[in-house]
């Protein structure tokens, strides 16, 4: 991995002794709870170790001949670390992780007990999986699902507060017929698809020497909120939906921008530090922590890794954030939009592709490949995002993310690419063909030889773009903070594979195999020129939030799928099915299953939000408002009884009474809308978008207006100021 080289920890301080506070050093903790390469080296016979390393490096299936040996070593190691149980850990279509624990305990024929973990138990499991969503795949065939060890991701130990320790074996989850029931298997297939096509490009440029495969790299930055657990527990909406369904904006929000990168409060740093400690033990290389834009909002980011490992580590990061929070009296909120009126949370997926020899193919400055090859990969991305913007949008669709993407917030639902001035200038050169003049000495330079060094930290210059080039990688910023990133990365890889395939095929056709350098060069130049002129409409460096961009994007013919109701059906289209099938990522049935599950989840979320809001309004807000009304009436009556007229008081009373009545009416309409179940999934999605979502908003507006009038001692739930302005 290029990790050490590209993102090196500061070597200068690496050999200092453990910190003066006596806290253990990160490097000592790192990976101590993983069945890592080091552990394997120590515990496995050398031939078995070599075999397993090859499997992991090349992404191959595990050799059954070594499974027993590996399982036995893994069990001994786990038991020495206090584990009593093992589980196959996988990522079902729910978007979370799933595990079913089995004890190592096994009875002997002599009536005793021993710990056992066989090769077959390691390689394959059969969870009783009938209640995982399958989008209909299992109903038609076999109810059973199987989990199979993904040897490319290390096994690890999960330890609870009280020390209960479980060996977790990362697995894929498939049906009896071999269809993917999870998010991991399609990801692995998409990684293979990119590798296959990218290798063709390397061969064309003659840069494939010593390269076995191309890997996808991923570093996912996670944004989250921390609120007091006690206060959060008093709000049914936070407890059930993970977001507030009502709440008036506090007098001070994020207007002063004083939170971003500000000093981190002590209790929060202690929390972060404990999260990091746990993640280090699990071999998750977290590196960055800081305050985010909104009050009480924070971020954690890792050093990037192979995408197949990074997605597992991202799931673990969410798990650890949530579980450690309670120890510090916090509730960690991962929702995309927990609080109206302040920024929501995203998960920036930093993505690139690299050779297994450590060359980042999207790094224009890497000496080991020419700029022309870089431009070819860059153009492949531009073409893919333009042609398949609909799929990229569908990949991040969820009820929660709709609050960010469709709203006037970062980033918009229009998929566009930020390139920055220098690359934009190079695209101009490519398109105008001017680049020919700058050719030097017959090398493949395409005018890009004069390409200045790109500033590495370019990303924050444009925070409004959903897909930004940030010096040596792309940053897919539109991904929601609760998302399981395997799916967006799968889609991204697949559309890139298609573009690379197109480019490789075109170059082979135009230049012929074994073309001379000059012939190849002119073929590349002509092809990139075509691609740039056709697809650069997707590039936009300006303010993605502005109304002008929405108008301009419409003029350019770019899609603006504002909500999940528009985005999810993209997966039903023939074009999508053909694409995923062609690259062996998802069969038509597997894609249908994802469509079904996404629809179901969208509707389930809206249903739960509707019922939660109704409960809060009827049992908390309305009673408080009526108490207020009663008090007002009493005061008014008493005031008038002593002969003092109070026009203001009467108006206030009327106003409160009117709000109560509108609130009741809106609740009745929401209840009716919620009870309606249109027949087709498309109609259900639209019903959610057009009936439920607007009513949730209407009710919240009445509640928020009431919150500003009802006396604080009568208001039944913690306010935004209580929750996020600490
Ligand atoms: P910034 O986004 O502020 O420029 P960094 O350059 O440090 O900050 O990158 C942010 C994230 O991108 C980190 O998680 C980092 O590991 C990841 N990253 C850096 N290089 C790559 C790469 N080649 N592939 C994938 N992720 C990367
Ligand atoms: Mg960043």
XYZ file of C-alpha atoms and ligand atoms in Angstrom:
754
model
C 0.000 0.000 0.000
C 1.104 3.508 -0.759
C -0.149 4.502 2.650
C 3.213 4.914 4.310
C 4.570 6.882 1.420
C 1.632 9.164 0.667
C 0.371 9.848 4.093
C 3.349 9.163 6.227
C 3.161 9.642 9.933
C 5.807 12.049 10.963
C 8.970 9.946 10.997
C 10.832 12.516 12.999
C 8.971 11.738 16.194
C 8.473 8.056 15.656
C 11.090 6.834 18.054
C 10.284 8.936 21.060
C 9.404 7.108 24.256
C 5.844 6.641 25.403
C 3.997 9.846 26.131
C 4.722 11.700 29.358
C 1.087 11.295 30.466
C 1.735 7.571 30.604
C -0.965 6.880 28.020
C -0.079 4.019 25.714
C 1.341 4.990 22.361
C -0.857 4.595 19.312
C 1.782 2.496 17.599
C 1.800 0.073 20.544
C -1.965 -0.258 20.517
C -2.246 -0.473 16.791
C -3.884 -3.665 15.591
C -3.523 -5.471 18.938
C -7.075 -6.782 18.596
C -6.666 -7.917 14.992
C -5.465 -11.177 13.563
C -2.903 -9.148 11.665
C -0.053 -10.081 9.380
C 2.313 -9.946 12.373
C 0.193 -12.336 14.411
C -0.141 -14.704 11.477
C 3.588 -14.631 10.847
C 4.195 -15.678 14.434
C 1.495 -18.306 14.641
C 1.203 -19.930 11.229
C 3.579 -22.381 9.539
C 5.498 -20.436 6.911
C 3.915 -22.122 3.880
C 0.416 -21.483 5.246
C 1.362 -17.896 6.023
C 2.660 -17.350 2.491
C -0.478 -18.882 1.000
C -2.758 -16.696 3.115
C -0.786 -13.527 2.373
C -1.110 -14.220 -1.324
C -4.850 -14.682 -0.913
C -5.135 -11.357 0.859
C -2.863 -9.462 -1.477
C -4.414 -10.726 -4.668
C -7.971 -10.807 -3.368
C -8.282 -14.559 -4.032
C -10.553 -17.139 -2.427
C -9.125 -18.953 0.580
C -7.439 -22.260 -0.126
C -9.519 -24.879 1.800
C -6.341 -26.889 2.398
C -5.067 -24.283 4.873
C -8.401 -23.381 6.477
C -8.085 -25.723 9.479
C -4.619 -24.490 10.343
C -5.642 -20.854 10.038
C -8.826 -21.418 12.063
C -6.989 -23.171 14.845
C -4.363 -20.413 15.119
C -7.066 -17.773 15.043
C -9.015 -19.519 17.798
C -5.963 -19.876 20.059
C -5.093 -16.238 19.582
C -8.698 -15.164 20.252
C -8.993 -17.299 23.389
C -5.687 -15.956 24.726
C -7.263 -12.517 24.363
C -10.316 -13.601 26.341
C -12.707 -14.490 23.523
C -15.376 -17.064 24.253
C -17.391 -16.781 21.051
C -16.871 -16.167 17.368
C -19.139 -14.660 14.772
C -19.316 -14.084 11.086
C -19.540 -10.329 10.757
C -21.226 -9.021 7.641
C -22.946 -6.058 6.058
C -26.516 -6.904 5.116
C -28.633 -4.619 2.962
C -29.977 -2.882 6.068
C -26.890 -0.692 5.968
C -25.633 -1.765 9.375
C -23.559 -4.759 10.383
C -24.823 -8.130 11.541
C -23.323 -10.813 13.711
C -24.501 -14.051 15.271
C -22.315 -15.357 18.061
C -21.403 -19.000 18.538
C -19.364 -20.293 21.438
C -16.070 -22.064 20.726
C -17.321 -24.564 23.264
C -17.856 -28.034 21.958
C -18.529 -31.359 23.727
C -16.249 -34.341 23.459
C -17.384 -37.958 23.202
C -15.908 -38.508 26.669
C -18.434 -36.095 28.124
C -15.966 -33.245 28.546
C -15.781 -29.902 26.827
C -13.151 -28.241 24.655
C -12.863 -25.173 22.510
C -13.115 -25.833 18.802
C -13.086 -23.743 15.663
C -12.741 -25.652 12.428
C -11.685 -24.530 8.986
C -15.188 -24.981 7.717
C -16.576 -22.842 10.522
C -14.089 -20.163 9.576
C -14.782 -20.325 5.863
C -18.530 -20.603 5.884
C -21.429 -19.933 8.193
C -25.139 -20.234 7.880
C -26.825 -17.533 9.922
C -30.546 -17.855 10.361
C -30.923 -14.940 8.084
C -34.551 -15.019 7.104
C -35.227 -11.646 8.623
C -32.525 -9.764 6.746
C -33.894 -7.833 3.808
C -33.178 -9.638 0.571
C -35.368 -7.695 -1.804
C -37.187 -10.903 -2.621
C -34.091 -12.917 -3.574
C -34.489 -15.529 -0.869
C -38.275 -15.768 -1.033
C -38.205 -17.179 -4.526
C -35.428 -19.676 -4.041
C -34.102 -20.808 -0.720
C -34.615 -19.221 2.627
C -31.055 -19.936 3.687
C -28.205 -17.468 3.451
C -24.517 -18.193 3.792
C -21.651 -16.148 5.051
C -18.188 -16.721 3.635
C -14.892 -15.395 5.000
C -13.512 -12.435 3.130
C -9.868 -13.162 3.764
C -8.864 -9.767 2.378
C -10.059 -8.139 5.606
C -8.428 -9.157 8.897
C -10.442 -10.836 11.651
C -10.725 -8.795 14.850
C -11.913 -8.920 18.442
C -14.807 -6.829 19.677
C -14.660 -6.191 23.399
C -17.512 -4.716 25.412
C -17.128 -2.365 28.383
C -17.365 -5.312 30.748
C -14.753 -7.272 28.834
C -16.907 -9.752 26.888
C -14.764 -10.545 23.883
C -15.892 -11.952 20.556
C -13.888 -12.972 17.518
C -15.371 -11.326 14.425
C -14.633 -12.827 11.038
C -15.458 -10.396 8.205
C -17.610 -12.223 5.689
C -19.708 -11.766 2.606
C -23.338 -12.857 2.765
C -24.860 -14.759 -0.142
C -28.003 -16.717 -0.906
C -28.146 -20.444 -1.540
C -27.921 -19.631 -5.227
C -24.817 -17.497 -4.756
C -26.502 -14.120 -5.102
C -25.148 -11.274 -3.034
C -27.364 -10.455 -0.060
C -24.926 -7.919 1.314
C -22.956 -4.793 0.479
C -19.520 -6.361 0.615
C -19.589 -8.911 -2.184
C -20.622 -6.415 -4.879
C -17.887 -4.106 -3.598
C -15.273 -6.834 -4.012
C -16.578 -7.527 -7.499
C -16.427 -3.825 -8.382
C -12.837 -3.626 -7.152
C -12.005 -6.492 -9.505
C -13.828 -4.765 -12.360
C -11.790 -1.570 -11.966
C -8.613 -3.570 -11.656
C -9.253 -5.481 -14.862
C -9.934 -2.361 -16.908
C -7.248 -0.188 -15.329
C -4.671 -2.888 -16.058
C -5.575 -2.606 -19.748
C -4.796 1.113 -19.635
C -1.474 0.463 -17.909
C -0.586 -2.094 -20.548
C -1.362 0.410 -23.284
C 0.972 2.938 -21.671
C 3.539 0.264 -20.929
C 3.480 1.016 -17.202
C 2.235 -2.368 -16.053
C 5.612 -3.933 -15.273
C 5.499 -5.692 -11.914
C 1.884 -4.693 -11.333
C -0.449 -7.544 -10.399
C -3.586 -5.555 -9.898
C -5.062 -2.156 -9.377
C -6.697 -1.443 -6.042
C -9.309 1.096 -5.017
C -8.285 3.270 -2.106
C -10.671 4.880 0.324
C -10.470 7.270 3.235
C -13.894 8.159 4.638
C -14.215 11.249 6.818
C -17.083 10.852 9.288
C -19.039 13.822 10.624
C -21.169 13.469 13.753
C -22.853 15.381 16.543
C -22.443 14.867 20.270
C -25.269 15.805 22.622
C -25.860 15.089 26.277
C -27.254 11.585 26.562
C -29.624 12.618 29.358
C -31.144 15.347 27.252
C -31.284 13.186 24.146
C -33.133 10.512 26.069
C -35.888 13.006 26.821
C -36.579 13.362 23.116
C -38.509 10.567 21.471
C -37.469 11.799 18.027
C -33.744 11.556 18.782
C -34.194 8.190 20.444
C -36.289 6.651 17.707
C -35.381 8.509 14.525
C -31.863 9.732 15.289
C -32.899 13.238 14.330
C -35.086 15.995 15.720
C -38.482 16.248 14.056
C -39.182 19.593 15.673
C -37.195 22.310 17.429
C -36.981 26.040 16.897
C -33.570 27.366 15.823
C -31.674 28.786 18.811
C -30.904 32.503 18.923
C -27.343 31.666 17.952
C -26.620 28.996 15.383
C -23.471 28.642 13.328
C -23.560 32.197 11.979
C -20.376 33.212 13.689
C -18.490 30.216 12.344
C -16.728 30.065 15.656
C -17.030 26.318 16.059
C -15.219 25.105 12.941
C -11.675 24.051 13.873
C -12.202 25.758 17.238
C -10.742 24.464 20.494
C -12.283 21.085 21.284
C -14.002 20.955 24.701
C -12.242 18.718 27.267
C -14.999 16.184 27.619
C -15.177 15.847 23.848
C -11.410 15.380 23.500
C -11.544 12.687 26.162
C -14.270 10.972 24.196
C -12.350 11.283 20.925
C -9.214 9.959 22.496
C -11.020 6.892 23.839
C -12.621 6.310 20.425
C -9.187 6.507 18.834
C -7.706 4.108 21.349
C -10.387 1.536 20.589
C -10.016 2.022 16.867
C -6.224 1.740 17.010
C -6.621 -1.607 18.748
C -8.898 -2.685 15.927
C -6.297 -1.628 13.383
C -8.325 1.324 12.143
C -5.792 4.055 11.315
C -7.699 7.135 12.484
C -5.651 10.239 12.128
C -7.654 13.452 12.225
C -10.126 14.922 14.682
C -11.652 18.367 14.715
C -14.717 20.496 15.324
C -17.042 20.802 12.360
C -19.106 23.767 11.191
C -22.219 23.369 13.345
C -22.209 23.726 17.128
C -21.575 20.314 18.762
C -20.542 18.819 15.416
C -17.232 16.979 14.995
C -15.282 14.897 12.508
C -13.021 11.864 12.569
C -10.931 10.812 9.570
C -8.641 7.860 8.948
C -5.557 7.339 6.849
C -6.811 5.795 3.634
C -6.593 2.066 2.980
C -7.604 -0.521 0.415
C -11.308 0.097 -0.121
C -12.321 -3.442 0.931
C -10.663 -2.977 4.313
C -11.601 0.692 4.602
C -15.338 -0.044 4.335
C -15.116 -2.544 7.196
C -13.130 -0.043 9.213
C -15.709 2.629 8.484
C -18.477 0.407 9.868
C -16.350 -0.211 12.953
C -15.747 3.512 13.331
C -19.491 4.189 13.452
C -19.930 1.356 15.926
C -17.154 2.571 18.229
C -18.328 6.213 18.080
C -21.782 5.176 19.202
C -20.720 2.762 21.879
C -18.005 4.894 23.482
C -20.272 7.974 23.628
C -22.379 6.657 26.481
C -19.299 6.302 28.697
C -18.833 10.038 28.474
C -22.496 10.827 28.935
C -22.926 11.624 25.256
C -25.240 10.432 22.583
C -23.379 10.275 19.267
C -25.703 11.293 16.454
C -24.726 10.120 12.997
C -27.867 11.230 11.153
C -27.510 13.373 8.013
C -29.686 16.144 9.403
C -30.259 15.915 13.130
C -31.018 19.630 13.588
C -32.811 21.982 11.227
C -31.114 25.292 10.548
C -27.535 24.153 11.175
C -25.306 22.062 8.912
C -26.005 18.413 8.496
C -23.415 15.633 8.472
C -21.794 13.927 5.543
C -19.235 11.249 5.023
C -16.645 12.421 2.541
C -15.414 9.422 0.652
C -11.882 10.131 -0.534
C -11.307 7.731 -3.355
C -8.562 6.873 -5.775
C -7.076 3.928 -7.622
C -3.524 2.727 -7.230
C -1.344 -0.104 -8.434
C -0.486 -2.797 -5.937
C 3.061 -1.504 -6.247
C 1.990 1.759 -4.662
C 1.487 4.140 -7.573
C -1.546 6.386 -7.129
C -3.037 6.582 -10.623
C -4.764 9.865 -9.861
C -1.635 11.590 -8.668
C -0.424 13.953 -11.376
C 2.916 14.341 -9.660
C 3.892 10.759 -9.393
C 7.153 10.294 -11.275
C 6.472 6.668 -12.030
C 3.870 7.382 -14.630
C 3.518 10.012 -17.263
C 1.158 12.907 -17.078
C -0.630 11.579 -20.096
C -1.584 8.449 -18.283
C -2.844 10.565 -15.393
C -4.950 12.620 -17.787
C -6.398 9.441 -19.242
C -7.534 8.271 -15.808
C -8.808 11.753 -15.008
C -10.840 11.856 -18.221
C -12.204 8.399 -17.440
C -13.576 9.772 -14.167
C -15.035 12.871 -15.830
C -16.726 10.746 -18.484
C -18.069 8.302 -15.902
C -19.530 10.977 -13.644
C -21.162 12.754 -16.570
C -22.620 9.637 -18.179
C -23.678 7.993 -14.934
C -24.537 10.945 -12.719
C -27.925 9.339 -12.141
C -26.358 6.213 -10.645
C -23.970 8.174 -8.496
C -26.944 10.122 -7.180
C -28.906 6.912 -6.600
C -25.943 5.490 -4.687
C -26.332 8.113 -1.971
C -30.125 8.273 -1.868
C -31.773 7.896 1.531
C -34.535 9.604 3.457
C -31.897 11.153 5.723
C -29.647 12.419 2.944
C -32.616 14.085 1.222
C -32.461 16.755 3.913
C -28.972 17.706 2.763
C -28.948 17.120 -0.981
C -32.354 18.439 -1.895
C -32.172 21.348 0.458
C -30.060 24.431 0.161
C -27.117 22.790 1.784
C -23.852 21.094 1.003
C -23.668 19.661 -1.541
C -26.502 19.940 -4.057
C -28.212 16.942 -5.651
C -26.685 17.892 -9.009
C -23.666 15.665 -9.535
C -20.761 17.774 -10.780
C -16.981 17.687 -10.534
C -14.725 20.331 -9.039
C -11.329 20.256 -10.721
C -9.651 23.467 -9.656
C -8.021 26.091 -11.848
C -4.998 24.163 -12.973
C -6.734 21.065 -14.203
C -9.464 23.153 -15.781
C -6.756 24.938 -17.696
C -5.340 21.621 -18.822
C -8.776 20.516 -20.004
C -8.919 23.731 -22.044
C -5.610 22.798 -23.623
C -6.742 19.255 -24.307
C -9.948 20.432 -25.873
C -8.416 23.110 -28.057
C -5.723 20.757 -29.222
C -3.165 23.470 -28.455
C -1.255 20.946 -26.477
C 0.444 19.608 -29.611
C 2.665 22.644 -29.661
C 4.135 21.936 -26.310
C 5.240 18.446 -27.205
C 8.809 17.869 -26.305
C 11.295 15.233 -27.392
C 8.643 12.782 -28.571
C 7.516 11.975 -25.063
C 3.884 11.650 -24.128
C 3.426 14.981 -22.519
C 0.458 16.618 -24.118
C 1.266 20.057 -22.830
C 0.763 18.791 -19.377
C 4.487 18.665 -18.793
C 4.203 22.274 -17.792
C 1.540 21.307 -15.329
C 2.403 23.014 -12.105
C 2.469 21.084 -8.890
C -1.017 20.969 -7.510
C -1.443 22.226 -3.998
C -2.224 19.170 -1.961
C -4.706 20.773 0.386
C -7.003 22.069 -2.263
C -10.169 20.491 -0.968
C -11.419 23.176 1.350
C -11.333 25.767 -1.350
C -14.599 24.452 -2.635
C -16.846 22.857 -0.081
C -19.945 23.030 -2.231
C -19.021 20.427 -4.834
C -20.383 16.899 -4.492
C -17.346 15.402 -6.218
C -14.096 17.274 -5.954
C -10.600 16.546 -7.193
C -8.354 17.249 -4.242
C -4.843 17.011 -5.572
C -4.357 13.252 -5.851
C -7.789 11.732 -5.262
C -11.460 12.485 -5.642
C -13.589 13.382 -2.700
C -17.194 12.210 -3.015
C -18.794 14.570 -0.545
C -22.440 13.908 -1.169
C -22.397 10.624 0.744
C -24.597 10.737 3.848
C -23.126 10.420 7.319
C -25.037 7.226 8.178
C -24.252 5.527 4.877
C -22.535 2.175 4.673
C -19.893 3.312 2.203
C -19.543 -0.029 0.460
C -22.480 0.811 -1.799
C -21.435 4.273 -3.058
C -17.907 2.965 -3.621
C -19.303 -0.036 -5.512
C -21.227 2.265 -7.818
C -18.269 4.573 -8.264
C -15.952 1.695 -9.115
C -18.434 0.236 -11.570
C -18.961 3.431 -13.534
C -15.198 4.032 -13.616
C -14.611 0.467 -14.843
C -17.026 1.141 -17.689
C -15.214 4.341 -18.651
C -11.802 2.694 -18.500
C -13.128 -0.149 -20.620
C -14.405 2.359 -23.182
C -11.078 4.193 -23.273
C -8.972 1.030 -23.477
C -11.141 -0.353 -26.264
C -11.014 2.912 -28.195
C -7.254 3.199 -27.851
C -6.727 -0.382 -28.918
C -8.972 0.249 -31.910
C -7.541 3.619 -32.880
C -3.869 2.883 -32.308
C -3.842 -0.894 -32.659
C -2.022 -3.235 -30.323
C 1.705 -2.618 -30.123
C 1.319 0.832 -31.709
C 4.317 3.091 -32.037
C 4.674 5.756 -29.435
C 3.724 8.468 -31.898
C 0.629 6.662 -33.083
C -0.494 5.953 -29.525
C 0.169 9.525 -28.570
C -1.999 10.955 -31.288
C -4.740 8.405 -30.556
C -4.723 9.375 -26.880
C -4.772 13.038 -27.719
C -7.705 12.662 -30.094
C -9.669 10.486 -27.689
C -9.158 12.727 -24.674
C -10.158 15.716 -26.782
C -13.434 13.946 -27.662
C -14.072 13.011 -24.074
C -13.369 16.480 -22.769
C -15.631 18.170 -25.312
C -18.458 15.738 -24.709
C -18.294 15.486 -20.956
C -16.752 18.567 -19.438
C -20.233 20.001 -18.912
C -20.159 18.021 -15.656
C -17.205 20.086 -14.410
C -18.082 23.100 -12.319
C -15.834 25.038 -9.977
C -18.243 27.700 -8.750
C -20.648 27.885 -5.836
C -22.733 24.724 -5.902
C -25.348 26.228 -3.577
C -26.148 29.195 -5.770
C -29.388 29.582 -7.719
C -27.260 30.450 -10.766
C -25.690 26.986 -10.700
C -29.087 25.313 -10.590
C -30.111 27.317 -13.666
C -26.778 26.744 -15.385
C -26.862 23.010 -14.669
C -30.330 22.815 -16.183
C -29.033 24.605 -19.298
C -26.186 22.084 -19.494
C -28.700 19.272 -19.285
C -27.351 17.927 -15.979
C -29.714 15.916 -13.834
C -31.026 17.315 -10.587
C -32.686 14.427 -8.785
C -33.702 16.318 -5.690
C -35.058 13.487 -3.618
C -34.829 9.753 -3.109
C -38.202 9.398 -4.790
C -36.557 10.479 -8.033
C -33.125 8.976 -7.434
C -33.930 5.425 -6.307
C -35.922 4.484 -9.463
C -32.753 5.052 -11.504
C -31.735 1.567 -10.343
C -34.742 0.099 -12.149
C -33.634 1.360 -15.545
C -32.317 -1.023 -18.155
C -29.159 1.056 -18.532
C -28.298 0.438 -14.895
C -28.988 -3.275 -15.102
C -26.898 -3.645 -18.221
C -23.990 -1.790 -16.678
C -23.846 -3.734 -13.408
C -24.328 -7.031 -15.219
C -21.684 -6.292 -17.853
C -18.993 -5.751 -15.226
C -20.109 -8.695 -13.132
C -20.963 -6.515 -10.131
C -24.693 -7.197 -9.765
C -27.075 -9.342 -11.745
C -30.391 -7.883 -12.727
C -32.039 -9.682 -9.798
C -29.397 -8.517 -7.386
C -29.921 -4.934 -8.506
C -33.703 -5.305 -8.253
C -33.186 -6.499 -4.708
C -31.253 -3.345 -3.868
C -33.948 -1.222 -5.420
C -36.630 -2.969 -3.355
C -34.678 -2.631 -0.131
C -33.941 1.057 -0.734
C -37.636 1.777 -1.401
C -38.655 -0.131 1.666
C -36.129 1.644 3.858
C -37.146 5.071 2.580
C -40.792 4.370 3.320
C -40.069 2.744 6.663
C -38.110 5.773 7.798
C -40.886 8.155 6.773
C -43.487 5.971 8.476
C -41.531 5.878 11.715
C -40.928 9.623 11.590
C -44.631 10.270 11.011
C -45.714 8.098 13.924
C -43.029 9.492 16.212
C -43.994 13.056 15.416
C -47.669 12.291 16.002
C -46.823 10.807 19.372
C -44.709 13.791 20.405
C -47.285 16.301 19.270
C -50.269 14.569 20.836
C -48.707 13.577 24.125
C -46.266 16.422 24.674
C -46.649 19.486 22.474
C -50.454 19.760 22.429
C -50.814 19.237 26.191
C -48.156 21.914 26.806
C -49.831 24.281 24.384
C -53.195 23.701 26.044
C -51.771 24.331 29.465
C -50.403 27.563 28.150
C -53.784 28.366 26.638
C -55.446 27.623 29.966
C -53.037 29.833 31.873
C -53.515 32.632 29.396
C -57.294 32.324 29.683
C -57.130 32.380 33.478
C -54.883 35.418 33.515
C -57.049 37.175 30.973
C -60.202 36.431 32.927
C -58.560 37.629 36.140
C -57.248 40.772 34.444
C -60.595 41.624 32.977
C -62.352 40.837 36.257
C -60.483 43.735 37.836
C -61.529 45.922 34.959
C -58.303 45.992 32.925
C -58.726 45.459 29.195
C -55.982 43.422 27.534
C -56.201 43.461 23.771
C -52.708 41.924 23.575
C -53.649 39.107 25.872
C -56.768 38.343 23.874
C -54.786 38.315 20.628
C -52.201 35.996 22.136
C -54.875 33.652 23.383
C -56.515 33.603 19.955
C -53.191 32.919 18.328
C -52.388 29.986 20.587
C -55.874 28.561 20.155
C -55.552 28.827 16.369
C -52.159 27.068 16.422
C -53.582 24.252 18.505
C -56.395 23.806 16.090
C -54.091 23.834 13.007
C -51.822 21.369 14.729
C -54.682 18.979 15.381
C -55.817 19.300 11.808
C -52.344 18.662 10.394
C -51.922 15.624 12.651
C -55.167 14.192 11.391
C -54.005 14.647 7.789
C -50.621 13.075 8.531
C -52.329 10.102 10.128
C -54.468 9.636 7.025
C -51.493 9.995 4.685
C -49.500 7.533 6.727
C -52.286 4.964 6.524
C -52.362 5.147 2.742
C -50.384 2.526 0.821
C -50.218 3.102 -2.921
C -49.831 -0.031 -5.000
C -46.519 0.311 -6.840
C -43.157 1.160 -5.344
C -42.819 4.240 -7.576
C -46.157 5.544 -6.327
C -45.191 4.797 -2.742
C -41.980 6.774 -3.122
C -43.871 9.697 -4.594
C -46.482 9.480 -1.868
C -43.706 9.715 0.692
C -42.157 12.702 -1.000
C -45.398 14.557 -1.811
C -47.640 13.692 1.132
C -45.632 12.613 4.178
C -42.538 14.834 3.942
C -44.503 18.103 3.475
C -46.792 17.249 6.404
C -43.842 16.490 8.670
C -42.566 19.934 7.783
C -45.930 21.652 8.211
C -46.377 20.170 11.678
C -42.856 21.046 12.694
C -43.398 24.669 11.667
C -46.471 25.011 13.862
C -44.648 23.340 16.766
C -41.586 25.537 16.329
C -43.749 28.668 16.353
C -45.433 27.441 19.532
C -42.066 26.686 21.126
C -41.253 30.392 20.817
C -44.432 31.399 22.701
C -44.991 28.688 25.298
C -43.286 29.438 28.645
C -40.005 27.515 29.011
C -41.204 25.727 32.135
C -44.144 24.316 30.187
C -42.219 23.271 27.067
C -41.984 19.502 27.399
C -38.772 18.623 25.600
C -35.165 19.892 25.553
C -34.671 22.707 23.059
C -31.959 23.145 20.446
C -30.168 25.524 22.785
C -30.163 22.835 25.505
C -28.918 20.202 23.070
C -26.248 21.831 20.960
C -25.233 25.100 22.604
C -23.224 23.827 25.501
P -7.893 17.175 2.826
O -9.127 16.481 2.375
O -8.196 18.203 3.850
O -7.045 17.632 1.702
P -6.153 14.902 3.242
O -5.429 15.138 1.983
O -5.334 14.531 4.425
O -7.037 16.138 3.677
O -7.181 13.752 2.959
C -8.368 13.542 3.624
C -8.676 12.072 3.545
O -8.351 11.581 2.253
C -7.898 11.217 4.537
O -8.758 10.234 5.038
C -6.830 10.634 3.658
O -6.318 9.426 4.157
C -7.594 10.405 2.380
N -6.732 10.195 1.220
C -5.548 10.787 0.941
N -5.021 10.253 -0.174
C -5.893 9.315 -0.629
C -5.909 8.396 -1.715
N -4.915 8.339 -2.593
N -6.962 7.570 -1.837
C -7.972 7.605 -0.958
N -8.006 8.442 0.078
C -6.988 9.287 0.253
Mg -11.255 16.472 3.098
